[in-house]
Each structure stands twice: as structure tokens, then as C-alpha cells.
PDB file of C-alpha atoms and ligand atoms in Angstrom:
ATOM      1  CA  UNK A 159     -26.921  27.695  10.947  1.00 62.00           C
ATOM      2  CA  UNK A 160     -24.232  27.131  13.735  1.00 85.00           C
ATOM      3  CA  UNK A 161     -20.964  27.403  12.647  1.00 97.00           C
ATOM      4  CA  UNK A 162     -17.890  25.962  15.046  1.00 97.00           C
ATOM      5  CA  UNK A 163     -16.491  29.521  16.683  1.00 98.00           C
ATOM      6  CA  UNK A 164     -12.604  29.356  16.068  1.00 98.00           C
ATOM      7  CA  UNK A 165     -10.213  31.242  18.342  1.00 98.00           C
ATOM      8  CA  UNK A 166      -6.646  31.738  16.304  1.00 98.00           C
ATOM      9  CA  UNK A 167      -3.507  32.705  18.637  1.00 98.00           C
ATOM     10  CA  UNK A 168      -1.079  34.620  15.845  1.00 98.00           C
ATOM     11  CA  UNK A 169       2.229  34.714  17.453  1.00 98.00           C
ATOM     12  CA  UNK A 170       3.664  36.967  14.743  1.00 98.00           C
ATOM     13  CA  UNK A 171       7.648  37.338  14.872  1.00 98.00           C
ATOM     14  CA  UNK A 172       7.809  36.365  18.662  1.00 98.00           C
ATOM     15  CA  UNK A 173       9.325  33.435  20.932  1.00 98.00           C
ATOM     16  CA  UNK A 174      12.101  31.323  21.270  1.00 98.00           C
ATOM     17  CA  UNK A 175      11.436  27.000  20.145  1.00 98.00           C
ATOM     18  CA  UNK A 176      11.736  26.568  24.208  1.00 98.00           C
ATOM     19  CA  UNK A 177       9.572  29.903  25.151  1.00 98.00           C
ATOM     20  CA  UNK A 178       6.627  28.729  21.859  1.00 98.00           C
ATOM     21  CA  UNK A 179       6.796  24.967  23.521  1.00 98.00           C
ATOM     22  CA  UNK A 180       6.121  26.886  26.938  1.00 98.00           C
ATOM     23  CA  UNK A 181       3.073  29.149  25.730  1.00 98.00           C
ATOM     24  CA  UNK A 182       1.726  25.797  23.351  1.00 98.00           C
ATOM     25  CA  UNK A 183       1.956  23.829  26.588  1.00 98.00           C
ATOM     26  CA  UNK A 184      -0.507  26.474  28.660  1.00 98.00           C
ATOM     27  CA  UNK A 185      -2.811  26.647  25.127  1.00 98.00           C
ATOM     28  CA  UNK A 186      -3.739  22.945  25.503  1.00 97.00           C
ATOM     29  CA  UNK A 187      -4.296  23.541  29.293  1.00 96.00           C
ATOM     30  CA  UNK A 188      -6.636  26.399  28.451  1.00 97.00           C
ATOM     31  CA  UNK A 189      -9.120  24.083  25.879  1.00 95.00           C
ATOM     32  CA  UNK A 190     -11.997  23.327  28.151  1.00 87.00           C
ATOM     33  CA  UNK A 191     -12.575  19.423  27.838  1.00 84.00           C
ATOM     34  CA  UNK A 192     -15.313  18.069  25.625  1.00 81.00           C
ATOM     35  CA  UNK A 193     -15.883  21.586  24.473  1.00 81.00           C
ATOM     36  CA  UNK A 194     -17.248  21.130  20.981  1.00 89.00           C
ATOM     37  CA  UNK A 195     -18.740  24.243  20.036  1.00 94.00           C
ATOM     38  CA  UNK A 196     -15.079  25.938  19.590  1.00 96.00           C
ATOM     39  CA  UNK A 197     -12.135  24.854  17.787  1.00 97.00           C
ATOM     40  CA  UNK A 198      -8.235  26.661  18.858  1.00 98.00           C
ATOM     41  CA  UNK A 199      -5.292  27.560  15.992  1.00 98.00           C
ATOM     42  CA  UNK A 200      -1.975  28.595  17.106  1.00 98.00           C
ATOM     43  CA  UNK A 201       0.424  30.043  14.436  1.00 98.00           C
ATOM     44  CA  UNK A 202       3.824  29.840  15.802  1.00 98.00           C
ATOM     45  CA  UNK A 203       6.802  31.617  14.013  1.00 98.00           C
ATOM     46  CA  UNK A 204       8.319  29.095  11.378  1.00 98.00           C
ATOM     47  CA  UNK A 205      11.386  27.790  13.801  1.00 98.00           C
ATOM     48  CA  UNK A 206       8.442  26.573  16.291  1.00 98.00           C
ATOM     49  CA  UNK A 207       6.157  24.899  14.034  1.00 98.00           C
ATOM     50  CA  UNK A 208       7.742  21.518  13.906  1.00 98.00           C
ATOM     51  CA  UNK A 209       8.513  21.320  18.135  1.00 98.00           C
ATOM     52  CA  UNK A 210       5.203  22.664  18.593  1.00 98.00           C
ATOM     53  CA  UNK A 211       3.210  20.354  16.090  1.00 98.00           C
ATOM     54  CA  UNK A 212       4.754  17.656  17.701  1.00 98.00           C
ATOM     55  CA  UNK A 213       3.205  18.615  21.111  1.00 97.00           C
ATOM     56  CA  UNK A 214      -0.109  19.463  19.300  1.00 97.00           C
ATOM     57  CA  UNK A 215      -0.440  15.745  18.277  1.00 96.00           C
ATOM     58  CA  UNK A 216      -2.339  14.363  20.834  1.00 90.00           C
ATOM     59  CA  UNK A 217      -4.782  17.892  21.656  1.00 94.00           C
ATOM     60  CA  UNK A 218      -7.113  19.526  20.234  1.00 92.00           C
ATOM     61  CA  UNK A 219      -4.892  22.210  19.234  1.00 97.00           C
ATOM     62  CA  UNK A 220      -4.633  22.952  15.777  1.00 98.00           C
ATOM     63  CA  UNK A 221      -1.318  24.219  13.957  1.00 98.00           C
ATOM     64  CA  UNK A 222      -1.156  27.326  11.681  1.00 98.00           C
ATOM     65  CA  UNK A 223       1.640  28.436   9.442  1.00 98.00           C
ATOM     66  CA  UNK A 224       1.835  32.249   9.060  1.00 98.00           C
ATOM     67  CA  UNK A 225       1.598  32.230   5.572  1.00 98.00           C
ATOM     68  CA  UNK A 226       2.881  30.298   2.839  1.00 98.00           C
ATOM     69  CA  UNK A 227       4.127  29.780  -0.759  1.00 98.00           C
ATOM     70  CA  UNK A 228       2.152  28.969  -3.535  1.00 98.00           C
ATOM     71  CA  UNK A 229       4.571  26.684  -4.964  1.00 97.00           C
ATOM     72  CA  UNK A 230       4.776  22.870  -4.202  1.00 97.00           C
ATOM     73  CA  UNK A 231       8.690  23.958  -3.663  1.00 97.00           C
ATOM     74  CA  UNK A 232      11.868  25.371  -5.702  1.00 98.00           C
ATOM     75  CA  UNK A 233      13.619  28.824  -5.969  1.00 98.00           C
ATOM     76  CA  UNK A 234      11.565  30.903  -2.870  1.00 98.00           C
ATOM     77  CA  UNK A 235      13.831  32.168  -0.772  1.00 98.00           C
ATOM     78  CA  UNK A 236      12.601  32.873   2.814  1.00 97.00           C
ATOM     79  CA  UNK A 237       9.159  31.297   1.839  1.00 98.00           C
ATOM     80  CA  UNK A 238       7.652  28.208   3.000  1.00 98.00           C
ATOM     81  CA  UNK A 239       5.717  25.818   1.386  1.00 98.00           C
ATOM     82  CA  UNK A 240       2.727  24.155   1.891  1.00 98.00           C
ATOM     83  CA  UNK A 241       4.010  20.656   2.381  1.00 98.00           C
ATOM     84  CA  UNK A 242       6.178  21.759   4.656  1.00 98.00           C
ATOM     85  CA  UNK A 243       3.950  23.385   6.766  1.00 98.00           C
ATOM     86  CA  UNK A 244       1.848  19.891   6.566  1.00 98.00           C
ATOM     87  CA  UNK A 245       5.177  18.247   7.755  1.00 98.00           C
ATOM     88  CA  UNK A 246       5.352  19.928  11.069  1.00 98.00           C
ATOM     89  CA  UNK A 247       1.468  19.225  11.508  1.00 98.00           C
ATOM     90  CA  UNK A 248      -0.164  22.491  10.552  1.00 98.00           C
ATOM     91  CA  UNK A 249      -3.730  22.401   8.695  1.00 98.00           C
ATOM     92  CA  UNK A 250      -3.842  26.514   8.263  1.00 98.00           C
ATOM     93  CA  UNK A 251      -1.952  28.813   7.070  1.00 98.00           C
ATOM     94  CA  UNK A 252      -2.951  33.067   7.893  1.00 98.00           C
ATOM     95  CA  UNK A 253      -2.585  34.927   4.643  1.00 98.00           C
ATOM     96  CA  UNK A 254      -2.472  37.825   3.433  1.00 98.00           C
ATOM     97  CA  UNK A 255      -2.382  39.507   7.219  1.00 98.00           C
ATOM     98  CA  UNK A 256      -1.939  42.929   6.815  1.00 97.00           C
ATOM     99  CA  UNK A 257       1.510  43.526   8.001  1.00 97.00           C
ATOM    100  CA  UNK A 258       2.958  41.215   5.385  1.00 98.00           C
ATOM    101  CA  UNK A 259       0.413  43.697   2.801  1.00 98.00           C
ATOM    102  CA  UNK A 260       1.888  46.606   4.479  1.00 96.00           C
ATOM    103  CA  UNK A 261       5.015  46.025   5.526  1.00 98.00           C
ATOM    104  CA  UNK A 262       6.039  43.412   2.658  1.00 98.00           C
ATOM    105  CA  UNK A 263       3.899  44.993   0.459  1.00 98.00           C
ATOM    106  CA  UNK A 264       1.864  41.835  -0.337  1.00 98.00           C
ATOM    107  CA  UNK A 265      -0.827  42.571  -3.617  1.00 98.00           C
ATOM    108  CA  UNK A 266      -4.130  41.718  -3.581  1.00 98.00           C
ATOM    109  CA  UNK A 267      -2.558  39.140  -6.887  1.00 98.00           C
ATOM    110  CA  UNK A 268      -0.293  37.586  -4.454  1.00 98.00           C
ATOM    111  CA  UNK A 269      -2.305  36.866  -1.764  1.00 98.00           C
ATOM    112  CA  UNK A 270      -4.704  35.339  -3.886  1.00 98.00           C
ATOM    113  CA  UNK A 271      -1.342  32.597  -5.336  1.00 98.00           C
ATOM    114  CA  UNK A 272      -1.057  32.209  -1.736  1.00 98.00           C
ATOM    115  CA  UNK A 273      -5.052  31.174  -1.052  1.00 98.00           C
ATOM    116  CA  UNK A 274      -4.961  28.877  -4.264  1.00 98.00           C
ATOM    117  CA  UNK A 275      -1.827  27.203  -3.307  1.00 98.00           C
ATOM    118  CA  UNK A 276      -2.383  26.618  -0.453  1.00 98.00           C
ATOM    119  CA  UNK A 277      -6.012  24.510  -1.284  1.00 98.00           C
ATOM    120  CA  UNK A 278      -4.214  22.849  -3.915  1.00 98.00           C
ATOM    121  CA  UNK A 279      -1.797  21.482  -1.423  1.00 98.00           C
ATOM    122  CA  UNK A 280      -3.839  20.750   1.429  1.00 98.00           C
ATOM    123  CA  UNK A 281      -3.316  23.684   3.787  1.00 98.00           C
ATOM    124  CA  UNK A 282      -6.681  25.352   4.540  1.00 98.00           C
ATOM    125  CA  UNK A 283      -6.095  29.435   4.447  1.00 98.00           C
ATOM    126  CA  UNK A 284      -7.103  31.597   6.625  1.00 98.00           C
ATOM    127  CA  UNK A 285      -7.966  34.780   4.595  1.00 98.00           C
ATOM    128  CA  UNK A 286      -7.384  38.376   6.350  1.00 98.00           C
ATOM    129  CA  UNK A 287      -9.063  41.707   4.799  1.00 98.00           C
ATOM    130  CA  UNK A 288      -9.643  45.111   6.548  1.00 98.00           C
ATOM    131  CA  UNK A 289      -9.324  48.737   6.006  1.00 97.00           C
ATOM    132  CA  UNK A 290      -6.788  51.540   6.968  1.00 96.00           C
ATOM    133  CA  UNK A 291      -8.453  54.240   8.986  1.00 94.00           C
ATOM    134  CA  UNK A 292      -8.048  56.288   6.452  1.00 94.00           C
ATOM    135  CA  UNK A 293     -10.251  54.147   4.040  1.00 96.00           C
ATOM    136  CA  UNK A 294     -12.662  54.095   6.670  1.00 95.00           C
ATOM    137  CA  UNK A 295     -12.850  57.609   7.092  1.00 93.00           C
ATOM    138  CA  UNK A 296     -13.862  58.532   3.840  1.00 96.00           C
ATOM    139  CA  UNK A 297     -16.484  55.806   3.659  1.00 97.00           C
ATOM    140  CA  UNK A 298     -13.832  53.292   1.392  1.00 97.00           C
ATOM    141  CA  UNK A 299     -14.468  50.376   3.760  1.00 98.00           C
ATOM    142  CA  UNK A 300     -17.341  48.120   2.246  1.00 98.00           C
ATOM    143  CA  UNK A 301     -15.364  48.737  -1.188  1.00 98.00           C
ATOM    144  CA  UNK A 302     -11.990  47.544   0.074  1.00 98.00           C
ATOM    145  CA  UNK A 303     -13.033  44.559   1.592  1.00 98.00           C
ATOM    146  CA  UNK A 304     -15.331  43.779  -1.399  1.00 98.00           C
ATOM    147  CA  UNK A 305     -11.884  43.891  -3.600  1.00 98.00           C
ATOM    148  CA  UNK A 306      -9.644  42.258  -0.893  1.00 98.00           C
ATOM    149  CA  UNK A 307     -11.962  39.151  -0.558  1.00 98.00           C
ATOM    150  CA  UNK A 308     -13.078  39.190  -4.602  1.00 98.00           C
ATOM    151  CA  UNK A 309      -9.244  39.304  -5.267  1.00 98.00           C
ATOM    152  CA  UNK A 310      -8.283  36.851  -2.526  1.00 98.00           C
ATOM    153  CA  UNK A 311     -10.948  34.150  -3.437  1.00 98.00           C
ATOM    154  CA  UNK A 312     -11.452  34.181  -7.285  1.00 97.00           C
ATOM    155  CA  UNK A 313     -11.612  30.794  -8.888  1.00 97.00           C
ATOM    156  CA  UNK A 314     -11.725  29.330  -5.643  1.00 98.00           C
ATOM    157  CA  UNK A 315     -14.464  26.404  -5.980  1.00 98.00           C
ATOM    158  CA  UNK A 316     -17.506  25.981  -3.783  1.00 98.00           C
ATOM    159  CA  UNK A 317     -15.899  22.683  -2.452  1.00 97.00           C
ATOM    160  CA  UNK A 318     -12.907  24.763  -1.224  1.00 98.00           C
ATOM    161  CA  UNK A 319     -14.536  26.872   0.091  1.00 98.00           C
ATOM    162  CA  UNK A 320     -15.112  24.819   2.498  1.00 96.00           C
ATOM    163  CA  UNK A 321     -11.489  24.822   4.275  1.00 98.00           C
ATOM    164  CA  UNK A 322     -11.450  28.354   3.931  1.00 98.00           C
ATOM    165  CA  UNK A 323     -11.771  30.980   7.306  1.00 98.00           C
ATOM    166  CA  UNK A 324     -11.984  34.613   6.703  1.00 98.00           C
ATOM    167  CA  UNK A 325     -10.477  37.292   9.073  1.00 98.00           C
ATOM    168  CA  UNK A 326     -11.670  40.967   9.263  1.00 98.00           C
ATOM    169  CA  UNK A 327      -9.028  42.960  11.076  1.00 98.00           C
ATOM    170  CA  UNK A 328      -9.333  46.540  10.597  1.00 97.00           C
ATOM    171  CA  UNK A 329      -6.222  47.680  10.329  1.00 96.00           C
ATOM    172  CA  UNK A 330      -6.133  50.436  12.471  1.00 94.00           C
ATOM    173  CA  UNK A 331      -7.273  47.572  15.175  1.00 93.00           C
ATOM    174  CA  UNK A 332      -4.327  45.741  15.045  1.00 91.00           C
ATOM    175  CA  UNK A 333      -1.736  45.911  17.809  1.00 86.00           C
ATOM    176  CA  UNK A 334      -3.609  49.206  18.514  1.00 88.00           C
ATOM    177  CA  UNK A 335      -5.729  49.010  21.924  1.00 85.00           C
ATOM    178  CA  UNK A 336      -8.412  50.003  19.308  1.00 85.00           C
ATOM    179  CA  UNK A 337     -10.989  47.394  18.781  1.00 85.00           C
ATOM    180  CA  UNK A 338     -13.894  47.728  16.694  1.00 91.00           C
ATOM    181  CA  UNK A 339     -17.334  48.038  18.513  1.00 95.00           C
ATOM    182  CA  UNK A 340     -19.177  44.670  18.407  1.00 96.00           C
ATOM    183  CA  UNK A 341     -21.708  46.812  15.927  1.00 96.00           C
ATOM    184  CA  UNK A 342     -18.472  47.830  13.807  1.00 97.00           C
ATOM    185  CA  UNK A 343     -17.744  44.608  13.127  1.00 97.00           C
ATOM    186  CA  UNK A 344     -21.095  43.004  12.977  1.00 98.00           C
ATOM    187  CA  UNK A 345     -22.006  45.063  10.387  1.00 98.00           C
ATOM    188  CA  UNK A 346     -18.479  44.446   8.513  1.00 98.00           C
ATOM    189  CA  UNK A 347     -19.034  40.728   8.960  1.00 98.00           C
ATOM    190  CA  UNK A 348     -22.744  41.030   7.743  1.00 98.00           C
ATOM    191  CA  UNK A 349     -21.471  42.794   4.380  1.00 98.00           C
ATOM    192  CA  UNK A 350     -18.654  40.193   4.097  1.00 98.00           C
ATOM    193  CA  UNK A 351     -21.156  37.618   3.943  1.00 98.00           C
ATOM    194  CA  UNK A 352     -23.223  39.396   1.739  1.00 98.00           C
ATOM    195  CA  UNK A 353     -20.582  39.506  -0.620  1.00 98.00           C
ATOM    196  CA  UNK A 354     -19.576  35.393  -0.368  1.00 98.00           C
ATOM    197  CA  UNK A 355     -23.540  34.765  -1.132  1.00 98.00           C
ATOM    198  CA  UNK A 356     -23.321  36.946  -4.013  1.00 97.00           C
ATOM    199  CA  UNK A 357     -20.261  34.983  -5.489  1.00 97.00           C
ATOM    200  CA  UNK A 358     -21.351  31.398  -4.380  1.00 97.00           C
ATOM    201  CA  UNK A 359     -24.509  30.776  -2.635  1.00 94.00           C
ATOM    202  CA  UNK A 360     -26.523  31.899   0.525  1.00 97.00           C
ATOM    203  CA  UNK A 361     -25.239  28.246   1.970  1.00 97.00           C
ATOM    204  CA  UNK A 362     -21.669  28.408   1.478  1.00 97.00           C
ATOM    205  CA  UNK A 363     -22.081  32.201   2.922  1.00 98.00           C
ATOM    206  CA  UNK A 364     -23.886  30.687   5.819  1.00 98.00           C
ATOM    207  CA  UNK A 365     -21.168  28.330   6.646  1.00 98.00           C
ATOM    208  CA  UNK A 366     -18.018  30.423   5.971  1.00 98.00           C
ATOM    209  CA  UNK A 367     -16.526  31.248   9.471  1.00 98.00           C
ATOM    210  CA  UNK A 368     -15.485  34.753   9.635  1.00 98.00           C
ATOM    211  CA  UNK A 369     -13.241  36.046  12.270  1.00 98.00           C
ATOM    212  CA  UNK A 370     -12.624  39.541  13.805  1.00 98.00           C
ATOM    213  CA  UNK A 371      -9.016  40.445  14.844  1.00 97.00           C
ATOM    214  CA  UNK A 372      -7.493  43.814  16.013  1.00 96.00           C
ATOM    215  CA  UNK A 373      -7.177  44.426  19.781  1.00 94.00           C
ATOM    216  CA  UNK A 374      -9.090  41.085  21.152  1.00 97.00           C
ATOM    217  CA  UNK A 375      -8.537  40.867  24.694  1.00 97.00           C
ATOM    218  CA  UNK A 376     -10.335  39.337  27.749  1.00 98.00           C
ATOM    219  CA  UNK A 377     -11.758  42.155  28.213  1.00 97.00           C
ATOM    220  CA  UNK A 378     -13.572  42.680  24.719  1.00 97.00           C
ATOM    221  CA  UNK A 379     -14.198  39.012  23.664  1.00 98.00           C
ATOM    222  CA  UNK A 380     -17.526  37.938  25.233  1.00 98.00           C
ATOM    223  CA  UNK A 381     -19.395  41.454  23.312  1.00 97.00           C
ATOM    224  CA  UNK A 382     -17.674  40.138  20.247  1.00 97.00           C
ATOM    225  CA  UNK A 383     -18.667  36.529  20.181  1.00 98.00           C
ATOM    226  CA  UNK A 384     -22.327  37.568  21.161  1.00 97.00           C
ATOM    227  CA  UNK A 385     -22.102  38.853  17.645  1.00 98.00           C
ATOM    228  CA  UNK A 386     -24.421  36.440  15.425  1.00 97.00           C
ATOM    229  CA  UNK A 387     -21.876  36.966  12.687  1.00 98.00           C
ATOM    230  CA  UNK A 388     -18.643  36.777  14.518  1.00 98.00           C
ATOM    231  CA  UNK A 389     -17.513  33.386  14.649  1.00 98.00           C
ATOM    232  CA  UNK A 390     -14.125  33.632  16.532  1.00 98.00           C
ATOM    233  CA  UNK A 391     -10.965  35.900  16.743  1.00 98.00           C
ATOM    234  CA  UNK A 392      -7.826  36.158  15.099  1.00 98.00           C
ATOM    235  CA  UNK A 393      -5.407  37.637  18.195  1.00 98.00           C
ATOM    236  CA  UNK A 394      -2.156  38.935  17.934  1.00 97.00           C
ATOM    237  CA  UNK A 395      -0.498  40.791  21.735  1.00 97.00           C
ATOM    238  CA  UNK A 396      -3.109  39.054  23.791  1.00 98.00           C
ATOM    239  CA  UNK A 397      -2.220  35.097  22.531  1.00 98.00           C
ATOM    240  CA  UNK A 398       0.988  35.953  23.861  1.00 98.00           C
ATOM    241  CA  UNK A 399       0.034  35.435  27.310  1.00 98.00           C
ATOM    242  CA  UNK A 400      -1.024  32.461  28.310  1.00 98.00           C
ATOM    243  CA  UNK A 401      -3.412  33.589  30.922  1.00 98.00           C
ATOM    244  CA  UNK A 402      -5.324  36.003  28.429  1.00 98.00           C
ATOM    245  CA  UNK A 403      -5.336  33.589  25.146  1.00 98.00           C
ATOM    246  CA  UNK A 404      -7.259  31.036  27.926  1.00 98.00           C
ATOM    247  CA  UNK A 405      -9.338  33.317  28.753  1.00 98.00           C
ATOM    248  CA  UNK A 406     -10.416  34.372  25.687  1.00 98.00           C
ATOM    249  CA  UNK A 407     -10.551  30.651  24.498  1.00 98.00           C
ATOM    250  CA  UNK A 408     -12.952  30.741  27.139  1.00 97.00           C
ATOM    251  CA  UNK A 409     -15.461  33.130  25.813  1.00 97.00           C
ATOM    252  CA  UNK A 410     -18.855  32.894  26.844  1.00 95.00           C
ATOM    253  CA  UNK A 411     -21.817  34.432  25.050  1.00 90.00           C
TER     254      UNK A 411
HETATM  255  C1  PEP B 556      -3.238  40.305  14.507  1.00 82.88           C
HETATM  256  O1  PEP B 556      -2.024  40.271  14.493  1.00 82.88           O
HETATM  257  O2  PEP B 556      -3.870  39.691  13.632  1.00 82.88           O
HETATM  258  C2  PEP B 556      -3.891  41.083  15.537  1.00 82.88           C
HETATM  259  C3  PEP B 556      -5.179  41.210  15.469  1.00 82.88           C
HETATM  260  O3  PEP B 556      -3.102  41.652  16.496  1.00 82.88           O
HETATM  261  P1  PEP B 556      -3.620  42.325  17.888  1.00 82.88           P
HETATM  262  O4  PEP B 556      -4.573  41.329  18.504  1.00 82.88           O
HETATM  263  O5  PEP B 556      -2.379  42.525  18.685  1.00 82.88           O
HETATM  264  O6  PEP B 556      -4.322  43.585  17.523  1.00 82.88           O
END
């Protein structure tokens, strides 16, 4: 089974419309022509998206929200909903990352609104799960991400299932310098798939991409995607720079 690697650029709470139009501009630079074995998101803050999706039009850039409402529209606010996102070109939508679980104290129930709504209006989500340290350190990990993706994707059909792109990110990877080893999260990937088969079917398992994120850099990217269960990265500090994200768009295994 070969499944398309995907390399996701989240820009978090970051750039100016001109400075996002700058960095999008360098992104569509970076894809390597006729490349078809890889497929680039970039998930500009919400003032960017519709600037940016306009540039996006005629690459083979693809356009992420960074999350989104589970409602068609109505009383939400600060949310954003699906068609909207559509409207400015995006096809994704990252959910359930785990600042907004942390930070905006996101549930498990939430996040899971967020991965149905999203299907049922067309954006395809892309799903993150990972431990805390601490869960990790007393041997919690396989159980939390067992809930966190149970939680995230129940009810979610095997046709859906489909759109949908799962990102590990340990949490105490994320904006940390501290990557997981390429074993770390092989082996976290491995049991994520496990758990997909066990729900659905080995084939849906099979073609479910499943992304690491938490401290991808040049530096760290080709051990990662030589993974066999790795299929791309979620970045955060490093798809800030233009000269990094291309290089790690630019993987090689
Ligand atoms: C992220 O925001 O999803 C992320 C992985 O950030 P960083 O690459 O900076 O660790």
C-alpha cells in the first residue's frame, strides 16, 4: 500500500495578509514539479485564507483552515464555518490541535462536532492526538491516543474516512526542539493504525495517512519519512520559513 505523503505548513496565530501572501508565494516555489508522490497543505490564520486561496488556485497547494465549526452557520462567535472555509478555497481543516485542547480547553466531545461537521460540509479534517509527557511517563500513551482518536472518529463512516488525515503530535514535541525518535513515532503510528483496523477494516487502516508533528525541521525530516508508517508532517516554527518548509517539502527517503 502507498499512500500520497502529505507535508502540512500550520501557521498557527502568525503573519500579516501581505507577510502569509509572501511565505504562500515561496510554498508554491518550493513544490518540486510533477512530483506526485507528495501532496502540500498550508493553514494560514483566518484573515489570510481568502488572499491566500486565491493565489493557491492555479498550484498544487492545498488550503487548510485551522479548525472549524460544526455548524453550517448561526450564533458562533469567533468560530468559522465550514462553508466558509470552502469559500476562500480550503479542502482541510486541523482539528482538535492540541493548543486549542489545552489552551481553549477543547473536549475530546467537541473535537469530535468539529470532525463530523466538518465531513458533513465538505471540509476534509485533519485529526491531531498525542500525549503530555506526563502521560507518557507513566506509560498512559497508547491509552490516550486510543480515546483521543475513538472519541474524535465515532460514527464517522468508512466512506469518510476517506477525507480524513490523522496527526500524532506528542505534545511535549510541539514548539519544543523535542522531536520524537523516528522509532517513537513509528511505533505510535503503528498502534494508531492498529486501532483504525480494529474499528473499520485492515484497508481503510492501510490507507489512512497519518502524520507526525512536534519539532519537524530540515534537519529531522528525511529519518521521519523513512518511517513505513509516517506518511508526512504536520509543522508548526519550521513552515514559517520559507527556506525550511521547502526543504522539508523536499524530503527524501
Ligand atoms: C504544530 O503546531 O502542530 C507543531 C508541530 O509545531 P512545531 O513544529 O513548532 O513543533
Amino acid at each position: 500500500m502507498t499512500r500520497k505523503a502529505l507535508i502540512a505548513g500550520n501557521w498557527k496565530m502568525h503573519l500579516t495578509v501581505e507577510e502569509a501572501c509572501t511565505l504562500a508565494r515561496e510554498v508554491i516555489q518550493a513544490v518540486p514539479t510533477g512530483a506526485d508522490d507528495r501532496e502540500v497543505l498550508i493553514a494560514p490564520p483566518f484573515t489570510a485564507l481568502r488572499e491566500v486561496g486565491k493565489m493557491l488556485v492555479s498550484s498544487h497547494v492545498l488550503l487548510s483552515g485551522q479548525n472549524v465549526c460544526w455548524e453550517k452557520n448561526g450564533a458562533f462567535t469567533g468560530e468559522i464555518a465550514p462553508a466558509m472555509l470552502k469559500d476562500c478555497g480550503a479542502s482541510h481543516a486541523i482539528i482538535g490541535h492540541s493548543e486549542r485542547r489545552q489552551i481553549f480547553h477543547e473536549s475530546d466531545e467537541m473535537i469530535h462536532k468539529r470532525v463530523t461537521g466538518a465531513l458533513k460540509y465538505g471540509i476534509s479534517p485533519v485529526l491531531c492526538i498525542g500525549e503530555t509527557l506526563k502521560e507518557r511517563e507513566s506509560e498512559q500513551t497508547f491509552t490516550v491516543l486510543e480515546t483521543q482518536v475513538k472519541a474524535g472518529l465515532r460514527g464517522i463512516s468508512p466512506d469518510d474516512m476517506q477525507k480524513v488525515v490523522v496527526a500524532y503530535e506528542p505534545v511535549w514535541a510541539i514548539g519544543t526542539g523535542k522531536t520524537a525518535s523516528k522509532e517513537q513515532a513509528q511505533e505510535a503510528h503503528v498502534f494508531i493504525r492498529e486501532v483504525i483496523a480494529k474499528l473499520y477494516e485492515k484497508t481503510i487502516a492501510e490507507k489512512l495517512r497519518i502524520l507526525y508533528g512536534g519539532s519537524v525541521k530540515p534537519a529531522n525530516i528525511d529519518e521521519l519519512m523513512s518511517q513505513p508508517d509516517i506518511d508526512g508532517a504536520l509543522v508548526g516554527g519550521a513552515a514559517l520559513d520559507g527556506a525550511s518548509f521547502a526543504r522539508i517539502i523536499n524530503f527524501t527517503v
